[in-house]
Coordinates of C-alpha atoms (C1' of nucleotides) in Angstrom, one line a residue:
Chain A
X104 CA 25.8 -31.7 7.8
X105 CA 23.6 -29.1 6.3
X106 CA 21.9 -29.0 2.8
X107 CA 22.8 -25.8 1.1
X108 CA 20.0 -23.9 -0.7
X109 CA 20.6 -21.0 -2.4
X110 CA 17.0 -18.9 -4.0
X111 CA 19.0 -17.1 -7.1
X112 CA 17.1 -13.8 -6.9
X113 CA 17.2 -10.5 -9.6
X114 CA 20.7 -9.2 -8.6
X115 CA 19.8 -5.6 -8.6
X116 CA 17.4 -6.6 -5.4
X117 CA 20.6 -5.9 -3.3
X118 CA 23.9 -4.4 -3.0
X119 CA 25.8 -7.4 -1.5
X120 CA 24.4 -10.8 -1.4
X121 CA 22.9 -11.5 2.2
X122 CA 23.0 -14.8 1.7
X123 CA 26.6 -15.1 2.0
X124 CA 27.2 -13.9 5.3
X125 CA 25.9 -14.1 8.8
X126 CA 24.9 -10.4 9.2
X127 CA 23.1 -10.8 5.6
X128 CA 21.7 -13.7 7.0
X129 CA 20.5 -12.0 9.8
X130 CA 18.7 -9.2 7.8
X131 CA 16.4 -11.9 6.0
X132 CA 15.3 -13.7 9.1
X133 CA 15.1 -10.9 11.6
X134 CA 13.4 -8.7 9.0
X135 CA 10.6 -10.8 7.9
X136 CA 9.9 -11.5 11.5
X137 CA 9.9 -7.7 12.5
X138 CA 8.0 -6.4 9.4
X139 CA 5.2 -9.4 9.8
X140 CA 5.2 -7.8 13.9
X141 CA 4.3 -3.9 12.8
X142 CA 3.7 -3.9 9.1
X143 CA 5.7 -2.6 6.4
X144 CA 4.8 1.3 7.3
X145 CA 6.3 0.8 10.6
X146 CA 8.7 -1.4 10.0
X147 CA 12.1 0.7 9.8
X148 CA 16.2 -0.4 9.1
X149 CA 16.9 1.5 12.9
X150 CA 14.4 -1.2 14.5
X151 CA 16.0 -3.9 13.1
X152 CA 19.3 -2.8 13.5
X153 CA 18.4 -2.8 17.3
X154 CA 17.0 -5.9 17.0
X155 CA 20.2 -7.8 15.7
X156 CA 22.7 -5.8 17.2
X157 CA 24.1 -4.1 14.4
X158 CA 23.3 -0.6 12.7
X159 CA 21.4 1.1 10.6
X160 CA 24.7 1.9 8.1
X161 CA 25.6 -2.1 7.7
X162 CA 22.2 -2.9 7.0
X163 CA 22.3 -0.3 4.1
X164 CA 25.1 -2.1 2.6
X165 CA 23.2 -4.7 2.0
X166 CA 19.9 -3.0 0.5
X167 CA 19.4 0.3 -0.4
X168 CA 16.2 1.3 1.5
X169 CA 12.8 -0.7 2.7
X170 CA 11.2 -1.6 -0.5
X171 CA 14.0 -2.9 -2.4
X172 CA 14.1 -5.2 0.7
X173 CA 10.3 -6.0 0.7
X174 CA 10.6 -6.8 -3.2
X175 CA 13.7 -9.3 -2.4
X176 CA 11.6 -10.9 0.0
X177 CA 8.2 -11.1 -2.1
X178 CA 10.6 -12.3 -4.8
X179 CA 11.9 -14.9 -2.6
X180 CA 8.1 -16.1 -1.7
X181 CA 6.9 -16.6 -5.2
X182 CA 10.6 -18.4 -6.2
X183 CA 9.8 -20.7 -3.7
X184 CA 6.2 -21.1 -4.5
X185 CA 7.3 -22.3 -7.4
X186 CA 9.8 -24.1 -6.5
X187 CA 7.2 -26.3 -4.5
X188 CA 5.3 -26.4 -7.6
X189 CA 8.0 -27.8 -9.6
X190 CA 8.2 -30.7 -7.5
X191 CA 4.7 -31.0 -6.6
X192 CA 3.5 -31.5 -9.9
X193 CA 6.5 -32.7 -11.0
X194 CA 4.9 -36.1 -11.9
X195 CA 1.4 -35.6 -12.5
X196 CA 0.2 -36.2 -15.4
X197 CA -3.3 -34.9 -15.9
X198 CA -3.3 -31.0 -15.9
X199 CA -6.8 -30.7 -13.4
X200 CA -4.8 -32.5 -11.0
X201 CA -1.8 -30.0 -11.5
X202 CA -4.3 -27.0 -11.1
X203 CA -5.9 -28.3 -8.0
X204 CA -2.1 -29.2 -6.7
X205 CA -1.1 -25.3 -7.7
X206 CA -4.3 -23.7 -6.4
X207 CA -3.3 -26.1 -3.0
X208 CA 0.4 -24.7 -3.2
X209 CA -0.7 -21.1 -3.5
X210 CA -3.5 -21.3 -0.4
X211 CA -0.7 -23.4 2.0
X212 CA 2.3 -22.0 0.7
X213 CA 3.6 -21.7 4.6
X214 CA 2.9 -25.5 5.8
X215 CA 5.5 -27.0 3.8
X216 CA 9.1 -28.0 4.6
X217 CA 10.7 -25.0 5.4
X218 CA 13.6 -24.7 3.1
X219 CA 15.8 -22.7 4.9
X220 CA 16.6 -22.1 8.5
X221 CA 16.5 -18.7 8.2
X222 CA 13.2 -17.8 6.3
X223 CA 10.1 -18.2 8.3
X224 CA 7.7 -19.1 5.6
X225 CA 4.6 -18.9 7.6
X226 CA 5.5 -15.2 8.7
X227 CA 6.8 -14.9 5.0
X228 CA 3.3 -15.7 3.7
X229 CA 1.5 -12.9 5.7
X230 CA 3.7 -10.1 4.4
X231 CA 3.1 -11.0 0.9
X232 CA -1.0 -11.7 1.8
X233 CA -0.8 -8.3 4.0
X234 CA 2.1 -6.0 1.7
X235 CA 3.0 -8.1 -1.1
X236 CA 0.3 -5.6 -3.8
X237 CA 2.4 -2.5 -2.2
X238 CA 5.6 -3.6 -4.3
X239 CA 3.9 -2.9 -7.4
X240 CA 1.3 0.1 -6.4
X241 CA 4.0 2.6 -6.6
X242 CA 5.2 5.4 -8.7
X243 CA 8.4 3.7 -9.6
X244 CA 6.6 0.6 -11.0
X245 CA 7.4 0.7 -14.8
X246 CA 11.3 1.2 -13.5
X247 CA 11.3 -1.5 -11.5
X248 CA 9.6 -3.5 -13.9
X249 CA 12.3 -2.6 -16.3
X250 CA 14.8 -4.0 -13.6
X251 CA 13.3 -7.2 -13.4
X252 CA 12.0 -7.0 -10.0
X253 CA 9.0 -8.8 -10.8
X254 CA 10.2 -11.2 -12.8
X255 CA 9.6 -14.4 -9.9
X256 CA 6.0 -13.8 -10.0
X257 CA 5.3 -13.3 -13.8
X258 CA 7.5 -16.1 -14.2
X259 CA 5.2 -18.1 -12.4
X260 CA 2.3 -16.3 -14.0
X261 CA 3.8 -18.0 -17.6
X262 CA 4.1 -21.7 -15.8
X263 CA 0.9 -21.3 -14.3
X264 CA -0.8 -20.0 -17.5
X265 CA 0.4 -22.8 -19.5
X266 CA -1.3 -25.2 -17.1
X267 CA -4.6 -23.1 -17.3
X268 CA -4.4 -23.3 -21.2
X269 CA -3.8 -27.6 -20.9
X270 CA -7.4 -27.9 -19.1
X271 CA -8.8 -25.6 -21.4
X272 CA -7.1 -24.8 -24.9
X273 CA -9.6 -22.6 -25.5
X274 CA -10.0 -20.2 -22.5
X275 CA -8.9 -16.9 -23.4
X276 CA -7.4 -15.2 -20.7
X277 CA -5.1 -17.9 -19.1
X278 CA -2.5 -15.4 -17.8
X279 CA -5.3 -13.2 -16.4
X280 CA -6.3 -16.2 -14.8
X281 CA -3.1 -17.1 -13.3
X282 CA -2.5 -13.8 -11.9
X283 CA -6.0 -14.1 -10.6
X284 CA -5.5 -16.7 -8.4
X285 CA -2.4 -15.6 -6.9
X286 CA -4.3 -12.5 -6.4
X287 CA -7.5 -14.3 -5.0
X288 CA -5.7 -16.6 -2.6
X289 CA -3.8 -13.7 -0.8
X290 CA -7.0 -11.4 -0.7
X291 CA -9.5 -13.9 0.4
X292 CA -6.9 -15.4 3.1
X293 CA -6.6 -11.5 4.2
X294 CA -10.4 -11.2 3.9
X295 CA -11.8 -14.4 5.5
X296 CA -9.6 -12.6 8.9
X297 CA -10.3 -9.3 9.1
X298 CA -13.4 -8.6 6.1
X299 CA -15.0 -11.3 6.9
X300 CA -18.4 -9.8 4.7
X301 CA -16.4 -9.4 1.5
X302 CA -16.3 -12.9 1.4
X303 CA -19.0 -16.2 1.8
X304 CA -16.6 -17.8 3.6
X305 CA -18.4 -18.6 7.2
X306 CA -16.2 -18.7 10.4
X307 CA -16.6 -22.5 11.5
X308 CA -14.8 -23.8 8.8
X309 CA -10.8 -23.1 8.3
X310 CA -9.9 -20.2 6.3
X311 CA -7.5 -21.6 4.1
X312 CA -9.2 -24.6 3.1
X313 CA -12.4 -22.8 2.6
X314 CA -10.5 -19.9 0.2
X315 CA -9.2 -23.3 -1.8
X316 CA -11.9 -24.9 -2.4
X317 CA -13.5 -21.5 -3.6
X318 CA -10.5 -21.1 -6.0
X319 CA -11.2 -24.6 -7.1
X320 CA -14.7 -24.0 -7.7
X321 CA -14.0 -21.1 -9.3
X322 CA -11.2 -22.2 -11.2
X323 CA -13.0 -25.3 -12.7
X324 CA -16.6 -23.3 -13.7
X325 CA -14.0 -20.7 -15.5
X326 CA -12.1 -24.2 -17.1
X327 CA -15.5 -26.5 -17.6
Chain B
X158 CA -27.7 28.3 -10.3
X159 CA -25.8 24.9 -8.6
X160 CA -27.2 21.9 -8.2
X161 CA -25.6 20.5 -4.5
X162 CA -25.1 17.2 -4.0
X163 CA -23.9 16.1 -0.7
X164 CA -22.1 12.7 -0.4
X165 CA -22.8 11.1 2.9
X166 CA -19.8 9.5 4.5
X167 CA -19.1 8.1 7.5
X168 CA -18.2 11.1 10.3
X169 CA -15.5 8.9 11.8
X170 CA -13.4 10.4 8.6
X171 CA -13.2 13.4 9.2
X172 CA -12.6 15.9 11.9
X173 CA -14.5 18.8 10.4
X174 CA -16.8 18.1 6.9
X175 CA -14.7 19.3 4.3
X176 CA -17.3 19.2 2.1
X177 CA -19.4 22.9 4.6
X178 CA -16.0 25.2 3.9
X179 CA -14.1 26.6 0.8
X180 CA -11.2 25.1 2.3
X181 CA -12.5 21.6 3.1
X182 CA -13.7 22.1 -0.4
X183 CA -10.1 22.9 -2.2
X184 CA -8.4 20.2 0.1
X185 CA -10.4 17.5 -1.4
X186 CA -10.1 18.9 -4.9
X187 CA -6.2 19.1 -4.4
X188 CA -5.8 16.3 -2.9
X189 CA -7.2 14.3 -5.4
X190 CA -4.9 15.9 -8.0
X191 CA -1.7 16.0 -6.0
X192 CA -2.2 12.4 -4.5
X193 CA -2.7 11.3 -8.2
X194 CA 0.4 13.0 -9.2
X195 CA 2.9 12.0 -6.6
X196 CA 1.3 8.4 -5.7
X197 CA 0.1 8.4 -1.4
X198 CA 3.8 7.8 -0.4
X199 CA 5.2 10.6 -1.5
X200 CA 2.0 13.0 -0.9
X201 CA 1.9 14.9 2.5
X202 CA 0.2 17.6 4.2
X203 CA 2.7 19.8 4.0
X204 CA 2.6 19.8 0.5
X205 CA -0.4 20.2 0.2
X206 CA -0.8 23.3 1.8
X207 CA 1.9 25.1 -0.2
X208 CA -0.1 24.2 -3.2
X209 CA -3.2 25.6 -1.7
X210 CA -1.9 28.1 0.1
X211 CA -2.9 27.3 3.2
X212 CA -1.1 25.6 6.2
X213 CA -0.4 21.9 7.6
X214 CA -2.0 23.0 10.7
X215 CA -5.6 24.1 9.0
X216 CA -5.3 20.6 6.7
X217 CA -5.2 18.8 10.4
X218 CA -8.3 20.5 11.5
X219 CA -9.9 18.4 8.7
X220 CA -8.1 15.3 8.6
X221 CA -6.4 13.4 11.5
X222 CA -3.7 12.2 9.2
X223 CA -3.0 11.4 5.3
X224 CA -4.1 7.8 5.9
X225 CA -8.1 9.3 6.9
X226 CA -8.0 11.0 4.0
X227 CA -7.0 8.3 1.6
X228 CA -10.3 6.7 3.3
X229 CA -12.2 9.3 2.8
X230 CA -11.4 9.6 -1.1
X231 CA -11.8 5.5 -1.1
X232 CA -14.9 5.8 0.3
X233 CA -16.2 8.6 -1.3
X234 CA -14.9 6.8 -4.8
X235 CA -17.0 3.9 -3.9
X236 CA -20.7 5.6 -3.0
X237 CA -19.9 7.5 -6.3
X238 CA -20.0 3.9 -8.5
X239 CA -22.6 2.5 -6.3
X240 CA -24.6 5.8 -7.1
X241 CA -24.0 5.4 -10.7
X242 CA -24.9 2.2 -10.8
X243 CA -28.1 2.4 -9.2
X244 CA -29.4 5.2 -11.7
X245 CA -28.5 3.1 -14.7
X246 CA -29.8 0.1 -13.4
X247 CA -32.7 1.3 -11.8
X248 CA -35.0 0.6 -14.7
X249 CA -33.3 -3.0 -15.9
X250 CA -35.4 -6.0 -15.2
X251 CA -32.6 -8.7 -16.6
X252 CA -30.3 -9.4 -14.2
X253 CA -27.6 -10.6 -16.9
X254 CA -27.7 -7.2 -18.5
X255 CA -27.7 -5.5 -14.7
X256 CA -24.7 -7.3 -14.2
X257 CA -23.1 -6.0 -17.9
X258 CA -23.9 -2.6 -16.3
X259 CA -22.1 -3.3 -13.2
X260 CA -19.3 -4.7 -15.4
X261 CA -19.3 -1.5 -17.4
X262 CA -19.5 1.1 -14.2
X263 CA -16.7 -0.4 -12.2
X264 CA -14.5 0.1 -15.2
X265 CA -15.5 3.7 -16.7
X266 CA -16.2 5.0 -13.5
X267 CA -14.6 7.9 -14.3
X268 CA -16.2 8.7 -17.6
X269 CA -20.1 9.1 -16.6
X270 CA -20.9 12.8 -16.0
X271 CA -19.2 14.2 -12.9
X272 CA -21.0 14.4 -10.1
X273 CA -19.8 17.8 -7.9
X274 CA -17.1 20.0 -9.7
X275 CA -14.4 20.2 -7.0
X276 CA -14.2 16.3 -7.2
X277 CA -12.0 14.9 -10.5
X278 CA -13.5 11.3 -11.0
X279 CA -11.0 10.6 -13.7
X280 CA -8.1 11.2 -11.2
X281 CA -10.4 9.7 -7.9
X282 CA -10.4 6.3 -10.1
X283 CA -6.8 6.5 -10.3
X284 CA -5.9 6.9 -7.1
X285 CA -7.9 4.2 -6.1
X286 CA -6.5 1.7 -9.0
X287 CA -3.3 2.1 -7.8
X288 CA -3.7 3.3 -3.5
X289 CA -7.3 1.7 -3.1
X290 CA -6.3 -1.1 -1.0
X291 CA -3.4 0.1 0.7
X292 CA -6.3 1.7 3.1
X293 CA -7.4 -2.3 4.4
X294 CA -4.1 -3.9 3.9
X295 CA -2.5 -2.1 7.3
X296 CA -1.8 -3.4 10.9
X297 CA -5.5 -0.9 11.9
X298 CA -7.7 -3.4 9.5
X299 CA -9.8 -4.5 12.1
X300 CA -10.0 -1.1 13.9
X301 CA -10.8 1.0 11.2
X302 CA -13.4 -1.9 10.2
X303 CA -15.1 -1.9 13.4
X304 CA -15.3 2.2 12.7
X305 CA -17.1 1.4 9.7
X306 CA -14.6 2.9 7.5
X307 CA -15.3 0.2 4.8
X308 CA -18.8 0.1 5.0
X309 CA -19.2 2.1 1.5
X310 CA -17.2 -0.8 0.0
X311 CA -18.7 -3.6 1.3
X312 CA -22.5 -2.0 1.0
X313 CA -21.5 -1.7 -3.0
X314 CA -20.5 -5.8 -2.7
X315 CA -23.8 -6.2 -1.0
X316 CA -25.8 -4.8 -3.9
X317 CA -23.8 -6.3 -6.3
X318 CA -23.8 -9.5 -4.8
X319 CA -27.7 -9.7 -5.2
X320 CA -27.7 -9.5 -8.6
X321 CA -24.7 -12.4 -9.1
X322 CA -27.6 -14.3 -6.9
X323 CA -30.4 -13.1 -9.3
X324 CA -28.3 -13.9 -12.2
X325 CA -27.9 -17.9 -10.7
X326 CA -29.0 -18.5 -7.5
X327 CA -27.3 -21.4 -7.0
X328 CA -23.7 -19.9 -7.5
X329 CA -22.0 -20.6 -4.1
X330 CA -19.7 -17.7 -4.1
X331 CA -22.2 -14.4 -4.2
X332 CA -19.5 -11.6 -2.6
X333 CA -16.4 -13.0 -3.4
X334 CA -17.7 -12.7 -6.9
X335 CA -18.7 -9.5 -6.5
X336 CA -15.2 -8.1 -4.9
X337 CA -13.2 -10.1 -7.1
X338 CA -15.2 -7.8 -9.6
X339 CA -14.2 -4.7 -8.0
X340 CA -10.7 -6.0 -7.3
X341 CA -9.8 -7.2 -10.4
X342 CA -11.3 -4.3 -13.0
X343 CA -8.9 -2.1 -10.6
X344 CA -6.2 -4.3 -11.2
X345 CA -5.9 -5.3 -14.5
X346 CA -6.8 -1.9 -15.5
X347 CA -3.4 -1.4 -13.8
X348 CA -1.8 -4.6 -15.3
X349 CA -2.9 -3.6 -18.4
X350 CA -0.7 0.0 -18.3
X351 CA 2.1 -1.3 -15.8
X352 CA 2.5 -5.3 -16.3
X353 CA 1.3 -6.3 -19.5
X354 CA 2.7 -9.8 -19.2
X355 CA 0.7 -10.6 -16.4
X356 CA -2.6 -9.9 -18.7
X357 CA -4.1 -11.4 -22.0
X358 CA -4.5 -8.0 -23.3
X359 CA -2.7 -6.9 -25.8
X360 CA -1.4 -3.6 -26.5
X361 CA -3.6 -2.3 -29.4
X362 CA -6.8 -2.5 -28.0
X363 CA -8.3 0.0 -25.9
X364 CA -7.3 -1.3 -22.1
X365 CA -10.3 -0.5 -20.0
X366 CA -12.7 -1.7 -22.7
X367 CA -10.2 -5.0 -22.6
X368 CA -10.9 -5.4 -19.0
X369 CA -14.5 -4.9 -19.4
X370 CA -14.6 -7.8 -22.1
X371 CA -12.5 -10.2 -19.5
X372 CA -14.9 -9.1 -16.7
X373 CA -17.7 -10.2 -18.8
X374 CA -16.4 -13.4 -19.8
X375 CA -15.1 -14.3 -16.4
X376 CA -18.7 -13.2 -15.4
X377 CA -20.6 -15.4 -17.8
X378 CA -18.8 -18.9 -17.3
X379 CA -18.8 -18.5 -13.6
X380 CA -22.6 -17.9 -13.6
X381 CA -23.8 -20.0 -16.4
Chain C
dC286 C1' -23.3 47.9 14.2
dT287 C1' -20.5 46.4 17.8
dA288 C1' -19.2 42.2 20.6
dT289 C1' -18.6 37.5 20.5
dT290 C1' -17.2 33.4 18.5
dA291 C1' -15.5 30.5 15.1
dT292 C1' -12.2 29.8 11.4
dT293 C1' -7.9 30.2 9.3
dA294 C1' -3.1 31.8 9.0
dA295 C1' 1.5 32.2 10.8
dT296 C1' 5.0 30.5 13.3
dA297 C1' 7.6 27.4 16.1
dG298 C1' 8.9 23.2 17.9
dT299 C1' 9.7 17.9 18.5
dA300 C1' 10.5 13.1 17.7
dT301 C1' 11.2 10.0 14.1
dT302 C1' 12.5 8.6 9.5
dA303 C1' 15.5 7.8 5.7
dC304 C1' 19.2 8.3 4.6
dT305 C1' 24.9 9.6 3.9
dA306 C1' 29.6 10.1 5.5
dT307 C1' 33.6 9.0 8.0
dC308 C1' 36.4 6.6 10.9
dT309 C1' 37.8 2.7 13.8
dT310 C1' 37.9 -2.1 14.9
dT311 C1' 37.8 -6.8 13.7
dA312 C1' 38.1 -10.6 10.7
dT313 C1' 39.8 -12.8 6.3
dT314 C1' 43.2 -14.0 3.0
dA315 C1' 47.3 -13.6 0.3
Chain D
dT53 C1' 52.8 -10.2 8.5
dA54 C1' 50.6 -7.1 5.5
dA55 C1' 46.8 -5.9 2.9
dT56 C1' 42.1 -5.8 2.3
dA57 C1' 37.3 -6.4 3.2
dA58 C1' 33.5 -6.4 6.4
dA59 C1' 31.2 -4.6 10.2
dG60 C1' 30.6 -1.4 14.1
dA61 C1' 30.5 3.3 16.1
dT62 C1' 29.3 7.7 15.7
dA63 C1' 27.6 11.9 13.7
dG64 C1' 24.9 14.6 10.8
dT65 C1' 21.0 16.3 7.6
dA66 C1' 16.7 17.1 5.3
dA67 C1' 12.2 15.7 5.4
dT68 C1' 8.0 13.8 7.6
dA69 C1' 4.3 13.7 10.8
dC70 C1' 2.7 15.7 13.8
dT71 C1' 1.3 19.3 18.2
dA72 C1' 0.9 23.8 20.3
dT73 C1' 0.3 28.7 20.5
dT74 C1' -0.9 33.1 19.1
dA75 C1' -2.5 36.5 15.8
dA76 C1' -5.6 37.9 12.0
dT77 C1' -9.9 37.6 9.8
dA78 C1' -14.6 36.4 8.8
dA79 C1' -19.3 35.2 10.3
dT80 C1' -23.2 35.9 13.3
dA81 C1' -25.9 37.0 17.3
dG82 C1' -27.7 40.4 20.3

DNA sequence: CTATTATTAATAGTATTACTATCTTTATTA
DNA sequence: TAATAAAGATAGTAATACTATTAATAATAG
């Protein structure tokens, strides 16, 4: 007995659904795994066809060329994000608590209960940190906007926002905000391992923890 | 009668100084104006030379590869704000109002007076808004960081983050402040063109002057 | 004011990338 | 069993990211 869960992701984010087949299947884990292995700008569609026995033509049919795959998984990161949100905060009443439970979603997005065998989160969570911004930073982005392939993260922009402007009716920039955090919890994760004096986070304590409770302090000063 | 001002950057960019030849001289200046134009992807060498009628092989004596000159630009971008800032600072005792000068700087770079004519600031800031931080966010972070490739970045958070410590000395988060600064004038600057729903800014008013005002009030309630 | 040296231009070549096209085999379903 | 859809096999192309070599031109040193 398995429990079937199906992310309902922007349709134009692939030809043919590769969650209803084995080979589609195949693409999303094998992919994810490669391109956190060599990065986006090395990752190609010949690699991975190697890597799961197929070729470079089947994997076409399922997405049309490397960044409309990138932007179905970065899609599929922040529809789960907030799916984990949902049900975190599901019950809570007092909207601090949600915040701190959010920022706490955002910073260990990859430690929770995976939610589908074939989607390493972990791995997921360093090619948004490491290549999610490159979706966006392109000459096609209005286009694409017009699609709808951002739509997952703005989406959770608008929840998050709404939660921002509960604490604080009065704060004025509670999208800018949202998007802030996202945008903070990726960079200073990336930053506390690799640029370590952009940040004041010290190498004793854990990385993650120490960019939460940054965002925390950050977020309530910005709220008080 | 010229006055010459030499940017110093570090030699592990280049191959040959561009800024000691005619050519080295016109690359930069094209660069800069086709990279703008086409976004880093689509930019290349080759193109490059046709426009300047020169050759792939002479643009290679300069730079190693399109990624080191990306760098370069980054770079030179960066000790071009931190040089602005220090002349209009330079005479400022309060360190609030330092800090609205910062503020101001990071997001009209490109309007003060430009610095050497074969160098577009207005086109420089563009390409880093939307390529900046494609040149950390790469499998080679912690090589080209050990090269110093950053170091005109992180020297500018250094500065900055001095007079966030001025401004309250007991604010825990001195650099992250001061690269969420950078980070976030770049982006919403961006936002504010490309992704307006993931902003507070609405479409009448003047965008960068927007992002200043959120900068500021972000500013003042963190530090207060 | 030649001779030497450095710089740039011209040309060619290679492996890889990012696709597109076609055809055959295998699986599914009607 | 026939029809149809999905996947595999194979081939091909234009562009990219280089490297190498040789010729032309400019700068400079003796």
């Amino acid at each position: 007995m398995s429990v079937e869960i199906k992310i309902s992701l922007n349709e134009g984010l692939y030809l043919k659904d590769p969650q209803d087949s084995e080979l589609g299947r195949n693409i999303i884990k094998n992919s994810i795994i490669l391109i956190e292995e060599l990065g986006i700008e090395s990752f190609t569609f010949k690699k991975l066809s190697i890597r799961i026995n197929s070729t470079e033509a089947s994997i076409y049919r399922y997405f049309g060329n490397k960044h409309i795959l990138l932007l179905y998984l970065v899609n599929w990161y922040w529809e789960w994000v907030k799916y984990f949100i949902n049900i975190n905060t599901m019950n809570i009443t007092d909207s601090k608590t949600k915040l701190q439970i959010i920022i706490h979603s955002l910073v260990f997005a990859s430690r929770e209960n995976p939610m589908v065998e074939y989607v390493n989160e972990s791995k997921l969570q360093k090619i948004v940190i490491s290549d999610g911004m490159k979706v966006y930073h392109t000459k096609e982005v209005d286009n694409d906007n017009s699609k709808g392939f951002f739509r997952s993260y703005s989406s959770l922009a608008f929840t998050v926002s709404k939660v921002i402007s509960e604490v604080n009716p009065s704060f004025k920039y509670p999208y800018a905000l949202a998007t802030n955090l996202f945008e903070m919890s990726n960079n200073y994760i990336f930053f506390a391992q690799h640029l370590p004096k952009l940040t004041d986070i010290t190498a004793k304590e854990n990385e993650n923890e120490a960019v939460e409770n940054m965002l925390n302090y950050f977020a309530e000063k910005l709220l008080a």
